[in-house]
Amino acid sequence: MKGIDLTVWKKWRDFEIEEESPGFFLQLLSQALESTPKLMQELEVAMQTKDLKKVFFSAHTLASTCISLGATELGRQLREIEHSTKQSPPVLREDLMGPVKVAFVEFMQNVNLECASLSHKKAG
Amino acid sequence: MSPHILIVDDAADQRHILKAFTQSFLPQAKITTLDEVEPALEALGKSSVQLIVLDLHFKERSGQDVLRAAKAMLPPIPVLMVTGDKSEETLQNLFAWGADDYILKPVDNLIFESKVRSLLTGRYMSPLAFLGKRGGLGSLSFKVPLQIKQMSEYEVQLGVPYYIFAGAKLQIQVGPFTLACRVLQTQAAAVNGIFDVVCDIDLQSISDRPAFRRFLMGSVETQKAKIS
């Protein structure tokens, strides 16, 4: 699975089993599926309108979610965008948006696939 | 009494993670999760909260407002800040604003547990105390002075200046032998700062078992000779 650190996913699956919290990982992934596309869209708009505050906030929130779900490289790029807005003078890393968008699409595909697989197991 | 913990983070997945981590070690705790600063400020005024786990950045306002309100309460409420920014400037600011501690994202459940327990009890609990739990802190390696109290070919009882959770793996040096052991049980309270720890010995780690047996017998004979 490209772009995903699978040890992170294993950690969540193990946590779910050890803590007897069935559905924990599925819920985590579902929340990411629900919230991140909107944040990504907000980041793109903020980047186009050069709204530093919104770029910072969208990149910051997206980065946390991506890193927590094993999309380490995507998270690192988003952190770079986030931190650049706090530089003196602030910088808008528009150059990173291309790779970020590609990595984000892959991330969403992987999360979708895993969600479908977990939902299938749950139903079965 | 069950503690009341307030988790304030605007990201649903982060709230989900922090709540699950908290429930894993404090199943009786009352946990309130909120996604914005305003309702968090209202919650502080209405209910007695023992600990706040707080994100710093929100869309409209800053977590600093919640931090300030928590510190203005009598008595002040401990605040654990959750941040993805580990720059010296941010961390210095967090403490200057009154944060009691911080934890970096992605949040490690064992470090989170040690910090939450420390803040709730007012007593520092090292993350080392959680070694062994769910695989411990990975491959962390450190040396501690051990006192061997009793030893057989299969089991060893140690005196250790740390509480070590069952399941932790230790390597101990006994004479010429390096033994791999697994903690079975640790005494709940220390006596003179020393915990009794019972471990089983991984027999695979003893390359020459007859020699080890002879070594143990020799030690017992030496002890008997000393006593008599």
mmCIF file of C-alpha atoms in Angstrom, chain B residues 111-213:
data_model
loop_
_atom_site.group_PDB
_atom_site.id
_atom_site.type_symbol
_atom_site.label_atom_id
_atom_site.label_comp_id
_atom_site.label_asym_id
_atom_site.label_seq_id
_atom_site.Cartn_x
_atom_site.Cartn_y
_atom_site.Cartn_z
ATOM 1 C CA ILE B 111 3.492 8.321 27.220
ATOM 2 C CA PHE B 112 -0.029 9.769 27.214
ATOM 3 C CA GLU B 113 -0.993 7.435 30.072
ATOM 4 C CA SER B 114 2.047 8.376 32.148
ATOM 5 C CA LYS B 115 1.397 12.090 31.637
ATOM 6 C CA VAL B 116 -2.323 11.885 32.419
ATOM 7 C CA ARG B 117 -1.694 9.793 35.527
ATOM 8 C CA SER B 118 1.047 12.190 36.653
ATOM 9 C CA LEU B 119 -1.201 15.210 36.247
ATOM 10 C CA LEU B 120 -4.176 13.582 37.975
ATOM 11 C CA THR B 121 -2.174 12.402 40.966
ATOM 12 C CA GLY B 122 0.245 15.328 41.173
ATOM 13 C CA ARG B 123 3.025 12.777 41.323
ATOM 14 C CA TYR B 124 5.508 12.255 38.522
ATOM 15 C CA MET B 125 5.235 8.834 36.917
ATOM 16 C CA SER B 126 8.004 8.063 34.515
ATOM 17 C CA PRO B 127 7.040 6.461 31.195
ATOM 18 C CA LEU B 128 9.540 3.784 32.242
ATOM 19 C CA ALA B 129 6.939 2.655 34.744
ATOM 20 C CA PHE B 130 4.892 1.434 31.799
ATOM 21 C CA LEU B 131 7.566 -0.781 30.351
ATOM 22 C CA GLY B 132 6.188 -4.103 29.295
ATOM 23 C CA LYS B 133 2.639 -2.973 28.831
ATOM 24 C CA ARG B 134 1.510 -3.662 25.266
ATOM 25 C CA GLY B 135 5.089 -4.301 24.219
ATOM 26 C CA GLY B 136 6.466 -1.481 26.338
ATOM 27 C CA LEU B 137 8.405 1.320 24.761
ATOM 28 C CA GLY B 138 9.834 -0.816 21.999
ATOM 29 C CA SER B 139 13.519 -1.422 22.110
ATOM 30 C CA LEU B 140 14.360 1.090 24.789
ATOM 31 C CA SER B 141 17.504 -0.060 26.499
ATOM 32 C CA PHE B 142 18.767 1.096 29.873
ATOM 33 C CA LYS B 143 20.811 -0.318 32.710
ATOM 34 C CA VAL B 144 19.510 -0.600 36.246
ATOM 35 C CA PRO B 145 21.163 -1.908 39.374
ATOM 36 C CA LEU B 146 19.567 -5.281 40.066
ATOM 37 C CA GLN B 147 19.687 -7.299 43.201
ATOM 38 C CA ILE B 148 19.167 -11.012 42.714
ATOM 39 C CA LYS B 149 17.163 -12.255 45.685
ATOM 40 C CA GLN B 150 16.429 -15.824 44.618
ATOM 41 C CA MET B 151 17.193 -17.793 41.541
ATOM 42 C CA SER B 152 16.437 -21.170 40.093
ATOM 43 C CA GLU B 153 17.062 -22.534 36.647
ATOM 44 C CA TYR B 154 13.630 -21.307 35.569
ATOM 45 C CA GLU B 155 12.816 -18.305 37.674
ATOM 46 C CA VAL B 156 14.543 -15.331 39.256
ATOM 47 C CA GLN B 157 13.384 -12.901 41.914
ATOM 48 C CA LEU B 158 14.966 -9.468 41.642
ATOM 49 C CA GLY B 159 15.063 -6.291 43.662
ATOM 50 C CA VAL B 160 14.674 -3.362 41.222
ATOM 51 C CA PRO B 161 14.277 0.384 41.828
ATOM 52 C CA TYR B 162 11.468 0.584 39.188
ATOM 53 C CA TYR B 163 7.936 -0.698 38.929
ATOM 54 C CA ILE B 164 7.997 -2.925 35.867
ATOM 55 C CA PHE B 165 4.767 -4.151 34.315
ATOM 56 C CA ALA B 166 4.230 -7.856 33.751
ATOM 57 C CA GLY B 167 5.344 -8.832 30.270
ATOM 58 C CA ALA B 168 8.426 -6.592 30.165
ATOM 59 C CA LYS B 169 11.514 -8.277 28.816
ATOM 60 C CA LEU B 170 14.796 -7.894 30.666
ATOM 61 C CA GLN B 171 18.312 -9.050 30.108
ATOM 62 C CA ILE B 172 20.248 -9.777 33.253
ATOM 63 C CA GLN B 173 23.892 -10.574 33.694
ATOM 64 C CA VAL B 174 24.604 -13.338 36.191
ATOM 65 C CA GLY B 175 28.239 -14.304 36.402
ATOM 66 C CA PRO B 176 29.277 -15.259 32.871
ATOM 67 C CA PHE B 177 25.645 -15.742 31.729
ATOM 68 C CA THR B 178 23.365 -13.222 30.017
ATOM 69 C CA LEU B 179 19.795 -14.323 30.624
ATOM 70 C CA ALA B 180 16.669 -13.178 28.825
ATOM 71 C CA CYS B 181 13.798 -12.894 31.283
ATOM 72 C CA ARG B 182 10.148 -11.904 31.197
ATOM 73 C CA VAL B 183 8.518 -10.165 34.135
ATOM 74 C CA LEU B 184 5.717 -12.219 35.655
ATOM 75 C CA GLN B 185 4.834 -10.039 38.586
ATOM 76 C CA THR B 186 5.979 -6.888 40.372
ATOM 77 C CA GLN B 187 5.232 -6.099 43.980
ATOM 78 C CA ALA B 188 2.632 -3.296 44.124
ATOM 79 C CA ALA B 189 4.530 -1.052 46.540
ATOM 80 C CA ALA B 190 8.244 -0.518 46.945
ATOM 81 C CA VAL B 191 10.007 -1.258 50.218
ATOM 82 C CA ASN B 192 12.848 1.233 50.763
ATOM 83 C CA GLY B 193 12.560 2.192 47.103
ATOM 84 C CA ILE B 194 12.965 -1.381 45.870
ATOM 85 C CA PHE B 195 10.277 -3.456 44.114
ATOM 86 C CA ASP B 196 10.331 -7.250 44.194
ATOM 87 C CA VAL B 197 10.104 -8.470 40.612
ATOM 88 C CA VAL B 198 9.559 -12.117 39.693
ATOM 89 C CA CYS B 199 10.662 -13.163 36.201
ATOM 90 C CA ASP B 200 10.752 -16.391 34.300
ATOM 91 C CA ILE B 201 13.946 -17.187 32.463
ATOM 92 C CA ASP B 202 13.884 -17.844 28.742
ATOM 93 C CA LEU B 203 15.646 -21.183 28.623
ATOM 94 C CA GLN B 204 16.635 -20.561 25.007
ATOM 95 C CA SER B 205 18.870 -17.752 26.205
ATOM 96 C CA ILE B 206 21.069 -20.149 28.190
ATOM 97 C CA SER B 207 23.552 -21.578 25.746
ATOM 98 C CA ASP B 208 25.074 -24.090 28.182
ATOM 99 C CA ARG B 209 22.452 -25.235 30.649
ATOM 100 C CA PRO B 210 24.601 -27.787 32.512
ATOM 101 C CA ALA B 211 27.194 -25.066 33.095
ATOM 102 C CA PHE B 212 24.454 -22.722 34.293
ATOM 103 C CA ARG B 213 23.156 -25.421 36.651
#
